[in-house]
PDB file of C-alpha atoms (C1' of nucleotides) in Angstrom:
ATOM      1  CA  MET B   1     216.963  31.467 -43.931  1.00 71.00           C
ATOM      2  CA  HIS B   2     217.900  28.677 -41.534  1.00 76.00           C
ATOM      3  CA  PRO B   3     215.388  25.804 -41.643  1.00 80.00           C
ATOM      4  CA  ASP B   4     215.196  25.769 -37.894  1.00 87.00           C
ATOM      5  CA  TYR B   5     213.829  29.277 -37.948  1.00 92.00           C
ATOM      6  CA  ALA B   6     210.734  28.135 -39.768  1.00 92.00           C
ATOM      7  CA  ARG B   7     210.025  25.613 -37.070  1.00 93.00           C
ATOM      8  CA  ILE B   8     210.691  28.179 -34.353  1.00 95.00           C
ATOM      9  CA  TYR B   9     208.268  30.620 -35.935  1.00 95.00           C
ATOM     10  CA  ALA B  10     205.624  27.978 -36.454  1.00 94.00           C
ATOM     11  CA  THR B  11     205.837  27.002 -32.795  1.00 95.00           C
ATOM     12  CA  ILE B  12     205.581  30.538 -31.602  1.00 96.00           C
ATOM     13  CA  GLN B  13     202.529  31.138 -33.744  1.00 96.00           C
ATOM     14  CA  ARG B  14     200.750  28.475 -31.723  1.00 95.00           C
ATOM     15  CA  ILE B  15     200.920  30.563 -28.583  1.00 96.00           C
ATOM     16  CA  PRO B  16     197.432  31.845 -27.885  1.00 96.00           C
ATOM     17  CA  ARG B  17     196.740  35.487 -27.376  1.00 97.00           C
ATOM     18  CA  GLY B  18     197.040  36.495 -23.741  1.00 96.00           C
ATOM     19  CA  ARG B  19     199.456  33.698 -22.888  1.00 96.00           C
ATOM     20  CA  VAL B  20     203.253  33.525 -22.889  1.00 96.00           C
ATOM     21  CA  ALA B  21     206.036  30.993 -23.352  1.00 97.00           C
ATOM     22  CA  THR B  22     209.713  30.975 -22.464  1.00 96.00           C
ATOM     23  CA  TYR B  23     212.646  30.775 -24.857  1.00 96.00           C
ATOM     24  CA  GLY B  24     213.611  27.400 -23.490  1.00 94.00           C
ATOM     25  CA  GLN B  25     210.069  26.109 -23.844  1.00 95.00           C
ATOM     26  CA  ILE B  26     209.898  27.181 -27.476  1.00 96.00           C
ATOM     27  CA  ALA B  27     213.278  25.591 -28.171  1.00 95.00           C
ATOM     28  CA  GLU B  28     212.062  22.378 -26.695  1.00 93.00           C
ATOM     29  CA  LEU B  29     208.749  22.348 -28.561  1.00 93.00           C
ATOM     30  CA  ALA B  30     210.489  23.237 -31.806  1.00 94.00           C
ATOM     31  CA  GLY B  31     212.744  20.194 -31.430  1.00 91.00           C
ATOM     32  CA  LEU B  32     215.831  22.176 -30.468  1.00 91.00           C
ATOM     33  CA  PRO B  33     216.400  21.279 -26.838  1.00 91.00           C
ATOM     34  CA  GLY B  34     219.087  23.318 -25.127  1.00 90.00           C
ATOM     35  CA  ARG B  35     219.217  25.961 -27.782  1.00 93.00           C
ATOM     36  CA  ALA B  36     217.136  28.609 -26.156  1.00 94.00           C
ATOM     37  CA  ARG B  37     219.541  31.250 -27.271  1.00 93.00           C
ATOM     38  CA  GLN B  38     218.805  30.518 -30.876  1.00 93.00           C
ATOM     39  CA  ILE B  39     215.214  31.409 -30.291  1.00 94.00           C
ATOM     40  CA  GLY B  40     216.288  34.923 -29.377  1.00 92.00           C
ATOM     41  CA  TYR B  41     218.281  35.104 -32.605  1.00 91.00           C
ATOM     42  CA  ALA B  42     215.404  33.901 -34.712  1.00 93.00           C
ATOM     43  CA  LEU B  43     213.152  36.523 -33.229  1.00 93.00           C
ATOM     44  CA  HIS B  44     215.706  39.221 -33.587  1.00 90.00           C
ATOM     45  CA  ALA B  45     215.900  38.374 -37.279  1.00 88.00           C
ATOM     46  CA  LEU B  46     212.156  38.598 -37.638  1.00 90.00           C
ATOM     47  CA  PRO B  47     210.950  41.263 -40.070  1.00 87.00           C
ATOM     48  CA  GLY B  48     208.432  43.752 -38.820  1.00 86.00           C
ATOM     49  CA  GLY B  49     204.805  43.024 -39.618  1.00 86.00           C
ATOM     50  CA  SER B  50     205.227  39.257 -39.561  1.00 92.00           C
ATOM     51  CA  PRO B  51     202.430  37.181 -38.156  1.00 93.00           C
ATOM     52  CA  VAL B  52     204.752  35.823 -35.438  1.00 95.00           C
ATOM     53  CA  PRO B  53     203.727  37.008 -31.953  1.00 96.00           C
ATOM     54  CA  TRP B  54     207.277  37.523 -30.745  1.00 95.00           C
ATOM     55  CA  GLN B  55     206.071  39.511 -27.754  1.00 95.00           C
ATOM     56  CA  ARG B  56     204.743  36.376 -26.155  1.00 97.00           C
ATOM     57  CA  VAL B  57     208.205  34.921 -25.608  1.00 96.00           C
ATOM     58  CA  LEU B  58     209.983  35.703 -22.321  1.00 96.00           C
ATOM     59  CA  ASN B  59     212.914  34.374 -20.424  1.00 95.00           C
ATOM     60  CA  ALA B  60     212.610  31.583 -17.840  1.00 94.00           C
ATOM     61  CA  ARG B  61     212.076  33.990 -15.007  1.00 93.00           C
ATOM     62  CA  GLY B  62     209.006  35.494 -16.535  1.00 94.00           C
ATOM     63  CA  GLU B  63     210.526  38.801 -17.444  1.00 93.00           C
ATOM     64  CA  ILE B  64     211.164  40.652 -20.647  1.00 94.00           C
ATOM     65  CA  SER B  65     214.700  40.336 -21.845  1.00 92.00           C
ATOM     66  CA  LEU B  66     214.805  43.280 -24.197  1.00 90.00           C
ATOM     67  CA  PRO B  67     216.413  46.493 -22.981  1.00 87.00           C
ATOM     68  CA  GLY B  68     215.050  49.942 -23.470  1.00 85.00           C
ATOM     69  CA  ALA B  69     212.430  50.929 -25.979  1.00 88.00           C
ATOM     70  CA  SER B  70     212.093  47.440 -27.438  1.00 89.00           C
ATOM     71  CA  GLY B  71     211.229  46.096 -24.023  1.00 91.00           C
ATOM     72  CA  ALA B  72     208.662  48.800 -23.434  1.00 92.00           C
ATOM     73  CA  ARG B  73     207.080  47.944 -26.771  1.00 92.00           C
ATOM     74  CA  GLN B  74     206.940  44.238 -25.894  1.00 94.00           C
ATOM     75  CA  ARG B  75     205.373  45.025 -22.551  1.00 94.00           C
ATOM     76  CA  ALA B  76     202.783  47.311 -24.077  1.00 95.00           C
ATOM     77  CA  LEU B  77     201.769  44.611 -26.519  1.00 95.00           C
ATOM     78  CA  LEU B  78     201.368  42.085 -23.775  1.00 96.00           C
ATOM     79  CA  VAL B  79     199.403  44.380 -21.556  1.00 96.00           C
ATOM     80  CA  ALA B  80     197.176  45.112 -24.503  1.00 97.00           C
ATOM     81  CA  GLU B  81     196.292  41.446 -24.718  1.00 97.00           C
ATOM     82  CA  GLY B  82     195.544  41.105 -21.049  1.00 96.00           C
ATOM     83  CA  VAL B  83     198.831  39.944 -19.520  1.00 96.00           C
ATOM     84  CA  GLU B  84     199.550  41.513 -16.153  1.00 96.00           C
ATOM     85  CA  PHE B  85     202.952  42.496 -14.819  1.00 95.00           C
ATOM     86  CA  GLY B  86     203.884  42.443 -11.170  1.00 92.00           C
ATOM     87  CA  ASP B  87     205.608  45.326  -9.422  1.00 90.00           C
ATOM     88  CA  ASP B  88     208.924  43.724 -10.039  1.00 88.00           C
ATOM     89  CA  GLY B  89     208.261  43.779 -13.760  1.00 90.00           C
ATOM     90  CA  ARG B  90     207.717  40.086 -13.957  1.00 93.00           C
ATOM     91  CA  ILE B  91     204.838  37.935 -15.215  1.00 95.00           C
ATOM     92  CA  ASP B  92     203.466  35.094 -13.095  1.00 94.00           C
ATOM     93  CA  LEU B  93     204.301  32.172 -15.300  1.00 94.00           C
ATOM     94  CA  SER B  94     202.207  29.796 -13.199  1.00 92.00           C
ATOM     95  CA  ALA B  95     199.226  31.849 -14.345  1.00 94.00           C
ATOM     96  CA  TYR B  96     200.113  32.912 -17.879  1.00 96.00           C
ATOM     97  CA  GLN B  97     202.453  30.273 -19.307  1.00 96.00           C
ATOM     98  CA  TRP B  98     201.090  28.512 -22.350  1.00 96.00           C
ATOM     99  CA  ARG B  99     200.642  24.797 -21.862  1.00 92.00           C
ATOM    100  CA  PRO B 100     200.221  23.196 -25.265  1.00 89.00           C
ATOM    101  CA  ARG B 101     198.344  19.992 -25.566  1.00 82.00           C
ATOM    102  CA  PRO B 102     200.856  17.131 -25.333  1.00 74.00           C
ATOM    103  CA  ALA B 103     201.836  15.459 -28.585  1.00 66.00           C
ATOM    104  CA  ARG B 104     199.392  12.833 -29.741  1.00 66.00           C
ATOM    105  CA  ARG B 105     200.187   9.276 -28.963  1.00 65.00           C
ATOM    106  CA  ARG B 106     198.810   6.180 -30.594  1.00 54.00           C
TER     107      ARG B 106
ATOM    108  C1'  DG E   1     240.851  31.952 -37.714  1.00 67.04           C
ATOM    109  C1'  DC E   2     240.204  33.652 -32.560  1.00 67.04           C
ATOM    110  C1'  DC E   3     237.659  36.368 -29.182  1.00 67.04           C
ATOM    111  C1'  DA E   4     233.834  38.655 -26.926  1.00 67.04           C
ATOM    112  C1'  DG E   5     229.257  39.400 -26.219  1.00 67.04           C
ATOM    113  C1'  DG E   6     224.213  38.404 -26.885  1.00 67.04           C
ATOM    114  C1'  DG E   7     216.134  38.993 -26.694  1.00 67.04           C
ATOM    115  C1'  DC E   8     218.905  32.018 -22.729  1.00 67.04           C
ATOM    116  C1'  DG E   9     218.784  28.123 -19.328  1.00 67.04           C
ATOM    117  C1'  DC E  10     220.152  24.448 -16.142  1.00 67.04           C
ATOM    118  C1'  DT E  11     222.653  22.883 -12.106  1.00 67.04           C
ATOM    119  C1'  DA E  12     225.405  23.294  -8.108  1.00 67.04           C
ATOM    120  C1'  DA E  13     226.819  25.777  -4.214  1.00 67.04           C
TER     121       DA E  13
ATOM    122  C1'  DA A   1     216.849  34.205  -3.151  1.00 67.04           C
ATOM    123  C1'  DT A   2     221.746  34.842  -5.592  1.00 67.04           C
ATOM    124  C1'  DT A   3     225.873  33.791  -7.918  1.00 67.04           C
ATOM    125  C1'  DA A   4     229.105  31.106 -10.705  1.00 67.04           C
ATOM    126  C1'  DG A   5     230.003  27.950 -14.233  1.00 67.04           C
ATOM    127  C1'  DC A   6     228.950  25.762 -18.352  1.00 67.04           C
ATOM    128  C1'  DG A   7     226.490  24.552 -22.688  1.00 67.04           C
ATOM    129  C1'  DC A   8     224.524  26.420 -27.045  1.00 67.04           C
ATOM    130  C1'  DC A   9     224.834  28.976 -31.449  1.00 67.04           C
ATOM    131  C1'  DC A  10     225.248  33.442 -34.145  1.00 67.04           C
ATOM    132  C1'  DT A  11     227.347  37.874 -35.154  1.00 67.04           C
ATOM    133  C1'  DG A  12     230.635  41.361 -35.286  1.00 67.04           C
ATOM    134  C1'  DG A  13     235.356  42.936 -34.792  1.00 67.04           C
TER     135       DG A  13
END
DNA sequence: GCCAGGGCGCTAA
DNA sequence: ATTAGCGCCCTGG
């Protein structure tokens, strides 16, 4: 497995329940700026039953990027943890986006 | 090897 | 608010 994947997964696992992050945000936090697309790949490669909360990752517009049944599954998981969807099928990022504590300085 | 298409995103118009 | 163009990297044909 690609070493970057481990960092991607580790970052995603920091997203608290009931909050969401965007692909670009994860890429950035994982030290892979500009490679949002790779996040999607990493998640796609994720085996079922892993501890990684893949459902908490959305695109920059606050919507689910998966088509069909997969998307419905993701949505159900999010709703189950308290995330609300608007009529247009989007999530209000200003309300639900995860804002990790900035890196420590010294 | 080249080409096209993806769980994406930013900027410019 | 939308669209077009480009950058990124991975996979499949």
